[in-house]
PDB file of C-alpha atoms in Angstrom:
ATOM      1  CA  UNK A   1     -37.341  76.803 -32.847  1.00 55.00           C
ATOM      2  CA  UNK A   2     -37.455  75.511 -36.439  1.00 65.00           C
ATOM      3  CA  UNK A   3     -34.039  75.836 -36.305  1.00 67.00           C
ATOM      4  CA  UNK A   4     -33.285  73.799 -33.510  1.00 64.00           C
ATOM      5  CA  UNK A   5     -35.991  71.119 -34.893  1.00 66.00           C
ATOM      6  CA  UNK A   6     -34.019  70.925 -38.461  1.00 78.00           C
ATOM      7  CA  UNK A   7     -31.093  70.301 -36.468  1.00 80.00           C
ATOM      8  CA  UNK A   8     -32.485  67.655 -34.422  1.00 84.00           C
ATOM      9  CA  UNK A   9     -34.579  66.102 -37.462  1.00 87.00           C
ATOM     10  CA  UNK A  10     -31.311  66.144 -39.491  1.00 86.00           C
ATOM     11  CA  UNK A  11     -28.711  64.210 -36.623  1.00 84.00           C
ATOM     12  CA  UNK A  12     -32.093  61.892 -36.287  1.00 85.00           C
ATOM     13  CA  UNK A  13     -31.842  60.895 -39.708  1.00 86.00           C
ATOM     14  CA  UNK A  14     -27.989  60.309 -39.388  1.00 84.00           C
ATOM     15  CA  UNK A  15     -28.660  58.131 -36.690  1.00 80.00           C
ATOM     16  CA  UNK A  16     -30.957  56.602 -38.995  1.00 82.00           C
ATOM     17  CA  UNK A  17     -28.601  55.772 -41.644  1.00 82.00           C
ATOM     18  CA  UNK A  18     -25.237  54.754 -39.608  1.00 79.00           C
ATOM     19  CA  UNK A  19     -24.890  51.147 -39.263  1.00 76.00           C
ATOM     20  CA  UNK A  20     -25.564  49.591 -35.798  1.00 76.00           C
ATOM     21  CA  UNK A  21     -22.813  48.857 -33.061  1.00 74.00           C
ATOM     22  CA  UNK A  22     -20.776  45.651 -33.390  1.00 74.00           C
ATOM     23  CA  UNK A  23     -17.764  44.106 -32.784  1.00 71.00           C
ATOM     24  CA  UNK A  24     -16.932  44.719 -36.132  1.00 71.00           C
ATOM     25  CA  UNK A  25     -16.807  48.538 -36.202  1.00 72.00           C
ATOM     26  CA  UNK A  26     -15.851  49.082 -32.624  1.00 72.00           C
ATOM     27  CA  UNK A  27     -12.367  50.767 -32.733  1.00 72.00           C
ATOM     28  CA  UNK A  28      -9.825  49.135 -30.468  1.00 68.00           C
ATOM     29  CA  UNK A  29      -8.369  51.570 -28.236  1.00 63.00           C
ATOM     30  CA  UNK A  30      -6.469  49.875 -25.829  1.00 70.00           C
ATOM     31  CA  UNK A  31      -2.777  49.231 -25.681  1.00 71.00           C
ATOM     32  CA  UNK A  32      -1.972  46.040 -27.827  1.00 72.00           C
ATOM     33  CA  UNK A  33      -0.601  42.971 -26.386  1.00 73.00           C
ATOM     34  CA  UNK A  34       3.107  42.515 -26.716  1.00 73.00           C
ATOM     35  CA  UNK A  35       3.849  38.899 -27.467  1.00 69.00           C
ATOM     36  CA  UNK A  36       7.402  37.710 -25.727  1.00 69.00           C
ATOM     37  CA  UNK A  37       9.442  34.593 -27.700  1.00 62.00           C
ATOM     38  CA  UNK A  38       9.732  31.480 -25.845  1.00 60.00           C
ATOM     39  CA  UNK A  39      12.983  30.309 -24.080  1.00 55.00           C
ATOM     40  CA  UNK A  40      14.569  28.175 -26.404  1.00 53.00           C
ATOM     41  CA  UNK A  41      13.714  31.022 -29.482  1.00 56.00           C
ATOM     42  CA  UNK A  42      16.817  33.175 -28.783  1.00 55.00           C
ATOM     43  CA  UNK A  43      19.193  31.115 -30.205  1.00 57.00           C
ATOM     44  CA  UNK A  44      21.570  30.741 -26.982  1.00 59.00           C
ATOM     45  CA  UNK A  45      23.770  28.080 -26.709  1.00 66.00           C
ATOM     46  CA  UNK A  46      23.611  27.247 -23.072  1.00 68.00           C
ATOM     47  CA  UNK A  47      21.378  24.215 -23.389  1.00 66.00           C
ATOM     48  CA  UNK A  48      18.557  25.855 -20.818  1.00 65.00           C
ATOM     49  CA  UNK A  49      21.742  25.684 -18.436  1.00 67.00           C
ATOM     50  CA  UNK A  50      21.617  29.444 -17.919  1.00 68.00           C
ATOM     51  CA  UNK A  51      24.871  31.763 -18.274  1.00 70.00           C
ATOM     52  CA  UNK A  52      26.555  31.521 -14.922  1.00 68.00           C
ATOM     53  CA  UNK A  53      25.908  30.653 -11.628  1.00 62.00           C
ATOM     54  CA  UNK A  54      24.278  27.793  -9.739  1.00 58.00           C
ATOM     55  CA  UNK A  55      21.680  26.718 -12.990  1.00 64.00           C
ATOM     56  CA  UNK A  56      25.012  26.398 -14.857  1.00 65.00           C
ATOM     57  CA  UNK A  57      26.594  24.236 -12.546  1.00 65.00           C
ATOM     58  CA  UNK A  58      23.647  22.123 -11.924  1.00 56.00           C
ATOM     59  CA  UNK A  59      23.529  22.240  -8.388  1.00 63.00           C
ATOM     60  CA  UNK A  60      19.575  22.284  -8.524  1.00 68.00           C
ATOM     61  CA  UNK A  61      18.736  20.255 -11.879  1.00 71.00           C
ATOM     62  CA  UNK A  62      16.339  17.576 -11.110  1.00 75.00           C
ATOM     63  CA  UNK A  63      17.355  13.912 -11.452  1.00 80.00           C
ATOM     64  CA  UNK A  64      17.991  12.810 -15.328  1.00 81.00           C
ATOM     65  CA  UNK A  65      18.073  16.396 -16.693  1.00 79.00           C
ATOM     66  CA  UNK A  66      20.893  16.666 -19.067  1.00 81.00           C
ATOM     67  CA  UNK A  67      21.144  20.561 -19.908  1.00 74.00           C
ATOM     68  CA  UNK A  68      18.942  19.954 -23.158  1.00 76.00           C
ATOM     69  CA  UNK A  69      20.587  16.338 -24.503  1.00 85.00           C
ATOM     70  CA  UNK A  70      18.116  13.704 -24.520  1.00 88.00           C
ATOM     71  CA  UNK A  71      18.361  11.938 -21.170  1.00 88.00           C
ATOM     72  CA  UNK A  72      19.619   8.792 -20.639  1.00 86.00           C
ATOM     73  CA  UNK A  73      16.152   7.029 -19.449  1.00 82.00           C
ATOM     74  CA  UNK A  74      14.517   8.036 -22.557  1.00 85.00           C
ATOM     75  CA  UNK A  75      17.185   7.026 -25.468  1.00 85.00           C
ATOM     76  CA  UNK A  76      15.992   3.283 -25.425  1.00 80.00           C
ATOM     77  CA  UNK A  77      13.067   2.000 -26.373  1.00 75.00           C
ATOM     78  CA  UNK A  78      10.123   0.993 -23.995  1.00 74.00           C
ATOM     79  CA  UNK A  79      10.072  -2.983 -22.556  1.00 76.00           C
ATOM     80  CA  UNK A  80       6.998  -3.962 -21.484  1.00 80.00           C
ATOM     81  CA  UNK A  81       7.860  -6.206 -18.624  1.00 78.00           C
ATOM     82  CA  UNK A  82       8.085  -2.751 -16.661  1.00 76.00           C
ATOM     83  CA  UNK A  83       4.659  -1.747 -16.685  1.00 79.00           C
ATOM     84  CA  UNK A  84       3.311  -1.075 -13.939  1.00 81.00           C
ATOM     85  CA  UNK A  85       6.370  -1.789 -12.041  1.00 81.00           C
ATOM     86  CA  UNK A  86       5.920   1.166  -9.994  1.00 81.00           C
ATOM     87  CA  UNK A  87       2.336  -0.562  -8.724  1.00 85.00           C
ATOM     88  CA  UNK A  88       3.064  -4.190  -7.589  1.00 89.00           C
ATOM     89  CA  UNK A  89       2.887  -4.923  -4.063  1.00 92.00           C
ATOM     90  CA  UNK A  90       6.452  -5.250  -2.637  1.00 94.00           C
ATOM     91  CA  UNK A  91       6.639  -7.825   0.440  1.00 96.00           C
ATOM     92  CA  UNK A  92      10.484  -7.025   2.465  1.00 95.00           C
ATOM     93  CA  UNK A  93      11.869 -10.226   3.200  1.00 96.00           C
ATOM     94  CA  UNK A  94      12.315 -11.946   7.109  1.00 96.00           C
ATOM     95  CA  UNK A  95      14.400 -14.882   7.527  1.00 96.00           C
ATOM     96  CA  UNK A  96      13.466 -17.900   9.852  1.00 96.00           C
ATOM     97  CA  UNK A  97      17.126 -17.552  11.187  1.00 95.00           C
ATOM     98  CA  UNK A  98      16.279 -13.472  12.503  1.00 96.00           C
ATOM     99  CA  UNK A  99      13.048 -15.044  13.370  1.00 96.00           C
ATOM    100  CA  UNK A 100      14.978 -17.883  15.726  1.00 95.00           C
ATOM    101  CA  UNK A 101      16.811 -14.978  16.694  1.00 95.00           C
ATOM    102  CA  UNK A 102      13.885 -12.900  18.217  1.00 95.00           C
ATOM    103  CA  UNK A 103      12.619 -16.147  19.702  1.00 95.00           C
ATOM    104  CA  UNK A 104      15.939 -16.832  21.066  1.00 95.00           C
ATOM    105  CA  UNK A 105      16.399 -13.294  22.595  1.00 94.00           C
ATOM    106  CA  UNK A 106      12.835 -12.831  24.107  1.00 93.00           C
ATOM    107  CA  UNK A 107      11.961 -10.184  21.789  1.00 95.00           C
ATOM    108  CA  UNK A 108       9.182 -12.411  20.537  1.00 95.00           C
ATOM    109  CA  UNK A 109       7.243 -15.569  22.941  1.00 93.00           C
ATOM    110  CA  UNK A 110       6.435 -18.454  20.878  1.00 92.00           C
ATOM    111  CA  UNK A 111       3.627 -19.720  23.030  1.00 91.00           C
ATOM    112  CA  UNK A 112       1.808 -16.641  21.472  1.00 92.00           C
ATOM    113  CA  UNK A 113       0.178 -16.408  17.857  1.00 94.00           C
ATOM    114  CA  UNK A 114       2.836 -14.390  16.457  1.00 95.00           C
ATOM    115  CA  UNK A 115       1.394 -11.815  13.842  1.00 94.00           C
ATOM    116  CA  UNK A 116       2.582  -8.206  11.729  1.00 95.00           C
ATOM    117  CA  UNK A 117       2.209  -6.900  14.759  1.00 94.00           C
ATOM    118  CA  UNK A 118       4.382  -8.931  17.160  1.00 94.00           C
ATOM    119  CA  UNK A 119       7.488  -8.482  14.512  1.00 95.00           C
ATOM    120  CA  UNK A 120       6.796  -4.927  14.134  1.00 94.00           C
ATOM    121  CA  UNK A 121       7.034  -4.429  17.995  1.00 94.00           C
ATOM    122  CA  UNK A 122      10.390  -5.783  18.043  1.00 93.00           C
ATOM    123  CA  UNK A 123      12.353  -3.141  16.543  1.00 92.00           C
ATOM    124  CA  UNK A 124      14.213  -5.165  14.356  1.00 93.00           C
ATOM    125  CA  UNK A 125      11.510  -5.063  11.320  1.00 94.00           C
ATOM    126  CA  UNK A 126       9.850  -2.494   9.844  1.00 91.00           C
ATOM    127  CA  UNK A 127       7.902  -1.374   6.455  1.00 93.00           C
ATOM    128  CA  UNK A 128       5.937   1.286   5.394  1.00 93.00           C
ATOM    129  CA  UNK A 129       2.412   0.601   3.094  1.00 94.00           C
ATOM    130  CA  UNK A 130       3.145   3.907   1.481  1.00 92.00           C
ATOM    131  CA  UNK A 131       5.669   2.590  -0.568  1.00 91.00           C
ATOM    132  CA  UNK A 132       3.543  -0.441  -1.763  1.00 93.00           C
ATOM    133  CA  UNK A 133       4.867  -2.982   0.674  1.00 94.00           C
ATOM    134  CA  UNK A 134       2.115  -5.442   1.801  1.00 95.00           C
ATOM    135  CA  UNK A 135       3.838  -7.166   4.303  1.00 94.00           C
ATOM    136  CA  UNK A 136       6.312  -9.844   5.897  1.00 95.00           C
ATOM    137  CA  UNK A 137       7.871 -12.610   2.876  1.00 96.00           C
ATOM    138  CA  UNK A 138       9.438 -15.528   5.427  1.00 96.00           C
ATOM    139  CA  UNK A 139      12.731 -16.706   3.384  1.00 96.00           C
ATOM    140  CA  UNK A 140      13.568 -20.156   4.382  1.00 93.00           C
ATOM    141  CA  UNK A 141      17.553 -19.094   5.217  1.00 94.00           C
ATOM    142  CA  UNK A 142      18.389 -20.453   7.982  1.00 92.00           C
ATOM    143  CA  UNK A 143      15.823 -23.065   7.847  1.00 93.00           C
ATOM    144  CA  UNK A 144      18.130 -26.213   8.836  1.00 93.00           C
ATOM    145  CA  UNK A 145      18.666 -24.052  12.485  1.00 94.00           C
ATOM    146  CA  UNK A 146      15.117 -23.223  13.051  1.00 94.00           C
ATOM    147  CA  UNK A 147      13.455 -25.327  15.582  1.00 93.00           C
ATOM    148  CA  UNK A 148      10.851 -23.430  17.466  1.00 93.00           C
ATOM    149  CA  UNK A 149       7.020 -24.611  17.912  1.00 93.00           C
ATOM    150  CA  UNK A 150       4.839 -21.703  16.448  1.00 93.00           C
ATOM    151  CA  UNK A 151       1.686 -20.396  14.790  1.00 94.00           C
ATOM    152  CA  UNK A 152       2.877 -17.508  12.873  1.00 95.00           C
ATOM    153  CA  UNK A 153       0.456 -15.698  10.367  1.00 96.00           C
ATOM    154  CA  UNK A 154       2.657 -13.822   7.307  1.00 96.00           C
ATOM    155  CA  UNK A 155       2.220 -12.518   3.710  1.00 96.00           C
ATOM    156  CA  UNK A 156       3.868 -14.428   2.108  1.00 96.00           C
ATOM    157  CA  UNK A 157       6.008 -17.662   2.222  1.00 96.00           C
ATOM    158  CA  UNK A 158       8.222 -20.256  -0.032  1.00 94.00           C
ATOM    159  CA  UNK A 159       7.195 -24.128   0.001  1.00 95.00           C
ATOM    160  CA  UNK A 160      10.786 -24.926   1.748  1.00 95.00           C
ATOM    161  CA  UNK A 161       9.625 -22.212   4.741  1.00 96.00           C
ATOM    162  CA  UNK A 162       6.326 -23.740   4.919  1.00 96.00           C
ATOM    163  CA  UNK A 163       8.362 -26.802   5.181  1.00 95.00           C
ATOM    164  CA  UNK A 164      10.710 -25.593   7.636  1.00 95.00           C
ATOM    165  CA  UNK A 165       7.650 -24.353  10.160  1.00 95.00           C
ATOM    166  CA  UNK A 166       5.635 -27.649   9.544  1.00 93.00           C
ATOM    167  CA  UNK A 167       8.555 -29.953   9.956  1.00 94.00           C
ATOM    168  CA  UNK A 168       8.835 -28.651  14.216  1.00 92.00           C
ATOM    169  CA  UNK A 169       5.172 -28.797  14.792  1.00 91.00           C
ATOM    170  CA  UNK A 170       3.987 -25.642  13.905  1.00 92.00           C
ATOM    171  CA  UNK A 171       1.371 -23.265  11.804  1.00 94.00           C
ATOM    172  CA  UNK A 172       1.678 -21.100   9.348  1.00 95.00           C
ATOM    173  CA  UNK A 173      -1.110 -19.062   8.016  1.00 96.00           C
ATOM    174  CA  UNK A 174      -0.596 -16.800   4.869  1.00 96.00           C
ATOM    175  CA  UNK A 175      -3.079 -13.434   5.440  1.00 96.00           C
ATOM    176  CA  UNK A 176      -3.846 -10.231   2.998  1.00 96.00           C
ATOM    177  CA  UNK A 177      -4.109  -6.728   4.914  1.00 96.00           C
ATOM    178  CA  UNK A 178      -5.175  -3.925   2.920  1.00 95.00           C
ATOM    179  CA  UNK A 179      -3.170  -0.649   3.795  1.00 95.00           C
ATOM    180  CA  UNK A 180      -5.158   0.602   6.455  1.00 94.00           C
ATOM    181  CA  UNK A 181      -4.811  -2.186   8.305  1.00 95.00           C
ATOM    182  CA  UNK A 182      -0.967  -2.478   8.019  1.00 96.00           C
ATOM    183  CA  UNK A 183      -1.042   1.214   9.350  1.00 95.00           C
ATOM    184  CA  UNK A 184      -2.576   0.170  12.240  1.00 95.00           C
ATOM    185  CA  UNK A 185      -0.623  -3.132  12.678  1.00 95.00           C
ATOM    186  CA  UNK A 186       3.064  -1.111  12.366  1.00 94.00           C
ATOM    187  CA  UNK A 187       2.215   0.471  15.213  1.00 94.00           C
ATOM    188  CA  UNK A 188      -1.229  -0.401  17.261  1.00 94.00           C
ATOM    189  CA  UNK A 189      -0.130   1.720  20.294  1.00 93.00           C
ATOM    190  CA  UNK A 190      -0.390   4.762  17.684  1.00 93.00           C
ATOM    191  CA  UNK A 191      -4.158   3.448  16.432  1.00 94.00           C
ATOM    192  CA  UNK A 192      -5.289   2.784  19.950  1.00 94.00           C
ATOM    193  CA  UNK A 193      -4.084   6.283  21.468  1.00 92.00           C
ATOM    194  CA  UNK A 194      -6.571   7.699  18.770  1.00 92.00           C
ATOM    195  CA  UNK A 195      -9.887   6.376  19.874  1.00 90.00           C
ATOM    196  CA  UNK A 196     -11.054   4.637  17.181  1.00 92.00           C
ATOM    197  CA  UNK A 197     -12.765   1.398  16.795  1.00 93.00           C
ATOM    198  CA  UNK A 198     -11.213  -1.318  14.951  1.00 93.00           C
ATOM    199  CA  UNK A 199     -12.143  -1.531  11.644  1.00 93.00           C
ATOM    200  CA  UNK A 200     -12.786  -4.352   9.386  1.00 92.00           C
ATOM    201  CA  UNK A 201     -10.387  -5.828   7.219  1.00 93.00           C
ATOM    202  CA  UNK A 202     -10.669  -5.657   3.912  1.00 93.00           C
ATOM    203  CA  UNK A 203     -10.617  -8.594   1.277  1.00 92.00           C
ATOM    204  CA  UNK A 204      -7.558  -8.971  -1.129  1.00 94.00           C
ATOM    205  CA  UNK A 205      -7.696  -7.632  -4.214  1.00 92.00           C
ATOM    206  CA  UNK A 206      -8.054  -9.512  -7.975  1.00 92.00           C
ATOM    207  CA  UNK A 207      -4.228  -9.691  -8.495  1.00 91.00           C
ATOM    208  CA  UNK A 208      -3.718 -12.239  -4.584  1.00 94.00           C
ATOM    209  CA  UNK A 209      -6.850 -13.252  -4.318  1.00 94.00           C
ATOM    210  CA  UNK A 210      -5.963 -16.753  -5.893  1.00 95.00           C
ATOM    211  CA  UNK A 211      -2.826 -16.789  -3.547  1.00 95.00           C
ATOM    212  CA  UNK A 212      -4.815 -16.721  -0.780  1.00 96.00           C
ATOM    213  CA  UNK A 213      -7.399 -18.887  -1.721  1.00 95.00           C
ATOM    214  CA  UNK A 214      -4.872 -21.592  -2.182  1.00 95.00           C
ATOM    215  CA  UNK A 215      -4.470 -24.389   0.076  1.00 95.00           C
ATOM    216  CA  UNK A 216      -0.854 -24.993  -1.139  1.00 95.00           C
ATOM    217  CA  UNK A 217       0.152 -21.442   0.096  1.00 95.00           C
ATOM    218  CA  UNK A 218      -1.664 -22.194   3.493  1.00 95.00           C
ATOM    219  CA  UNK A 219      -4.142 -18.800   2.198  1.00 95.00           C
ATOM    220  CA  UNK A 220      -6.038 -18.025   4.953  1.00 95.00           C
ATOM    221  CA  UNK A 221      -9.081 -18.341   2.853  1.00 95.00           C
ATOM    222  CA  UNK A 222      -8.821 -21.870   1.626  1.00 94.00           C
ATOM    223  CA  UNK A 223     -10.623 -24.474   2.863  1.00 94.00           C
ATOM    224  CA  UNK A 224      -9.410 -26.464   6.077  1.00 92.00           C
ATOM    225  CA  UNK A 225      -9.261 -30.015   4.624  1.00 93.00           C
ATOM    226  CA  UNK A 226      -7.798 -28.906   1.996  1.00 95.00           C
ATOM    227  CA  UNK A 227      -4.591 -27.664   4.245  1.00 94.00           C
ATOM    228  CA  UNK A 228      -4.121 -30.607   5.937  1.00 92.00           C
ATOM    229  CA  UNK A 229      -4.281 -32.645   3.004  1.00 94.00           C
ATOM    230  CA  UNK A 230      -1.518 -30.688   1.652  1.00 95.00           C
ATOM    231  CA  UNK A 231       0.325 -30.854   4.818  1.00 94.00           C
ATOM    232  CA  UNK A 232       0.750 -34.114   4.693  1.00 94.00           C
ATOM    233  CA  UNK A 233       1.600 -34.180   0.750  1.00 94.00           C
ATOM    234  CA  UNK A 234       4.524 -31.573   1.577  1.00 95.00           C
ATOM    235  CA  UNK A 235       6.066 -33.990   4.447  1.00 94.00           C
ATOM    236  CA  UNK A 236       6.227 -36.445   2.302  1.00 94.00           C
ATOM    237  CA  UNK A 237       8.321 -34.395  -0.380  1.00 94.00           C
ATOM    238  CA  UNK A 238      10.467 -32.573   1.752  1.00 93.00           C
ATOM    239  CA  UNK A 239      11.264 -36.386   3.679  1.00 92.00           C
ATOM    240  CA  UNK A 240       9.803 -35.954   7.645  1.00 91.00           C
ATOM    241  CA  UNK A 241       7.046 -37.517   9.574  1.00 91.00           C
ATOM    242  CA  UNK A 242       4.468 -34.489  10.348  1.00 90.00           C
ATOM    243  CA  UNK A 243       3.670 -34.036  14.117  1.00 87.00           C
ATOM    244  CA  UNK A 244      -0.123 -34.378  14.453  1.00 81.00           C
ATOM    245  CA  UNK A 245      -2.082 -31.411  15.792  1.00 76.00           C
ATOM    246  CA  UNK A 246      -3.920 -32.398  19.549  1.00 74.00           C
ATOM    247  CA  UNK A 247      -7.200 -30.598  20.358  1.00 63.00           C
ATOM    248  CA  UNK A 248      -6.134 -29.480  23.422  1.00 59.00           C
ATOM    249  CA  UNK A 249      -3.145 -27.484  21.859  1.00 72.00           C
ATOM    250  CA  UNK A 250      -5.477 -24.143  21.483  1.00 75.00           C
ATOM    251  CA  UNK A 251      -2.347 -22.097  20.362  1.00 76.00           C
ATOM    252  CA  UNK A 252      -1.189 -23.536  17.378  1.00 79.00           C
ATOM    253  CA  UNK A 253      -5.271 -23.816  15.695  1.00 82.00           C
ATOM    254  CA  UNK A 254      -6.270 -20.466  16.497  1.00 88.00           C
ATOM    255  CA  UNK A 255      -6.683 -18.836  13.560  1.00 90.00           C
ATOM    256  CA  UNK A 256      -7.800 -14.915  12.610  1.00 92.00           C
ATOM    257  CA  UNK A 257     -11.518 -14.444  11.149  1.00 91.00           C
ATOM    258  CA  UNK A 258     -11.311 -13.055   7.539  1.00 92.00           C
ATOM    259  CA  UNK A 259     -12.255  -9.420   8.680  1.00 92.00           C
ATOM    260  CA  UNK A 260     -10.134  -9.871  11.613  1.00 93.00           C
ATOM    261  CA  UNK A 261      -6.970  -7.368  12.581  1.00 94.00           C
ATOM    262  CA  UNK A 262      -5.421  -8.633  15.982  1.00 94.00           C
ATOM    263  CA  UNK A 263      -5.777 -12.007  17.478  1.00 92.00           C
ATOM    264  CA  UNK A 264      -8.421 -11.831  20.386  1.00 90.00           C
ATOM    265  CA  UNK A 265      -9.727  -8.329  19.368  1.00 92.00           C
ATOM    266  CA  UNK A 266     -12.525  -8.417  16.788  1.00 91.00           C
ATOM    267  CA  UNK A 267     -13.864  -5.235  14.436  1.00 91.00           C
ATOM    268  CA  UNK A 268     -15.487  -2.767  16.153  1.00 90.00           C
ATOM    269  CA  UNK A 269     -14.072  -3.169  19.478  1.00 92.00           C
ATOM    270  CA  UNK A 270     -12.704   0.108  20.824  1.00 92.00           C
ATOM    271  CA  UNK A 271      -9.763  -0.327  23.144  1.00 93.00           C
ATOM    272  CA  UNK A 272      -9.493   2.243  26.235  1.00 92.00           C
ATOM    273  CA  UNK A 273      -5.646   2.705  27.195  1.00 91.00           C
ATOM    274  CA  UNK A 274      -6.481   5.167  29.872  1.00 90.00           C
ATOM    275  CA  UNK A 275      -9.214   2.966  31.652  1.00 90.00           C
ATOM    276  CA  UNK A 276      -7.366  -0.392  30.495  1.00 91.00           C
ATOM    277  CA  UNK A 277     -10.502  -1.840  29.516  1.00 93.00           C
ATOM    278  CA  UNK A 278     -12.319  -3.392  25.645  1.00 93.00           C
ATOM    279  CA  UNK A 279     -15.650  -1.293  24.768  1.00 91.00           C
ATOM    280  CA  UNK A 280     -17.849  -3.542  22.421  1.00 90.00           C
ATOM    281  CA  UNK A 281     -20.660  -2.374  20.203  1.00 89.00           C
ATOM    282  CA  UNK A 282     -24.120  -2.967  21.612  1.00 88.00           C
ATOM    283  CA  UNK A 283     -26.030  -1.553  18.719  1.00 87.00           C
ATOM    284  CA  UNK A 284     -27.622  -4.497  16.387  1.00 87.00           C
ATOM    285  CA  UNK A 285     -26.658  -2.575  13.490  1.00 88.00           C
ATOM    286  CA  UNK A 286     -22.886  -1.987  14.133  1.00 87.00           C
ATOM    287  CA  UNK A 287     -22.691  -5.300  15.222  1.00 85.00           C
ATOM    288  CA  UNK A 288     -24.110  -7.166  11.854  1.00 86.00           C
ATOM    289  CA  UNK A 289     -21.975  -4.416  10.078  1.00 87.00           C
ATOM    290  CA  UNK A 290     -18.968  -5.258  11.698  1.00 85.00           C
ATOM    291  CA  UNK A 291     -19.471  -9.358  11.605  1.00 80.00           C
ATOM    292  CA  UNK A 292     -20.409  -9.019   7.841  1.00 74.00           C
TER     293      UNK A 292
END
């Protein structure tokens, strides 16, 4: 027994006097990690291109790669004018003479408010928000053969258009959408199939705002007086006498509300296609959150 306790006493006191475990005198027995050279750190001469095959014959390079060269896009310096190019609101162009022709051909009836939507159901415009494009711009070619009596409501619209429009009578209104609502005016029969109420429309942003605000532009947010003060003003540049608007001509004064989507269907109205009827909110709440 005093055997076993020298033994015991003696590996005690060896214990005693080894240092304690740490990361420092921990041996390292697993397999070391084998660090592999980059791509370009094997001194080929193939420009990334590969040796053979498809890679080397650039049948799947993306657009602007140039096998290791610097590209094309890149070897001239930056011009400011192009920033944020890729972000401004593109507006694809209508002429008044394809508008005469859809009036002309049936495809659109002038004794209607004519809207995004009316074009759009035509066939013979189209646009998608996706790619930043806002909306209708109304060119003035073809102006001298335009002659129909309308109240047409676009994005945007040249002084010699809003001549052009004025000159037989007419209305024009210049209107923001914000992208959900151009979704749903490309194609309402899409919207209306899913059930949904329609929403509000949203204000313009900072950048149009001031667009249309202005009575100039016919905005649908300026002020009233204002318009028809520069109504007159613009017949009297352009050289005609401007046709007065009567009361009793409903069609060419009726106008969108601000949160409005589609003329004679206001926010929050749900539209039944399989009943054929208009469901209104009865609720006090949806219906100041809708009207606000």
């Amino acid at each position: 027994m005093s055997a076993v306790q020298k033994g015991s006493e003696k590996a005690l006191n060896i214990l005693r006097a080894l240092p304690r475990i740490s990361l420092s005198n921990i041996r390292n027995t697993g397999k070391p990690k084998k660090f592999k050279r980059g791509r370009g750190q094997y001194g080929g001469d193939k420009h990334g291109a590969g040796n053979k095959g498809s890679g080397q014959r650039q049948n799947y390079m993306r657009l602007g790669y140039e096998t290791g060269n610097n590209p094309f896009y890149l070897r001239f310096p930056y011009e400011p004018y192009y920033r944020g190019h890729h972000l401004r609101k593109q507006y694809p162009p209508l002429t008044l003479l394809q508008l005469q022709t859809m009036i002309d051909t049936s495809r659109i009836d002038p004794d209607e408010p004519i809207d995004l939507a009316n074009i759009c159901n035509t066939g013979l415009y189209t646009f998608r928000p996706d790619e930043h494009m806002y909306g209708i711009n109304l060119t003035d070619e073809g102006a001298d053969l335009f002659r129909a009596k309308i109240n047409i409501e676009v994005q945007r619209a040249s002084e010699a258009t809003i001549a052009a429009i004025e000159r037989n009578g007419g209305v024009i209104t210049t209107a923001y959408y914000d992208v959900d609502s151009l979704w749903i005016l490309r194609d309402p029969l899409k919207f209306f199939k899913r059930g949904d109420p329609i929403p509000r429309r949203m204000l313009p942003t900072e950048d149009v705002i001031e667009y249309y605000s202005s009575p100039s532009n016919r905005g649908y947010l300026s002020d009233p007086e204002q318009v028809a003060y520069q109504r007159l003003v613009l017949a009297q540049k352009f050289g005609y006498k401007l046709p007065t608007l009567q009361e009793n001509e409903k069609l060419l004064l009726e106008r969108k509300d601000p949160r409005q989507i589609f003329f004679g269907l206001h926010a929050g109205w749900l539209v039944n296609l399989t009943n054929k009827e208009v469901l209104k909110p009865k609720c006090e709440k949806l219906e100041l959150f809708y009207n606000t």
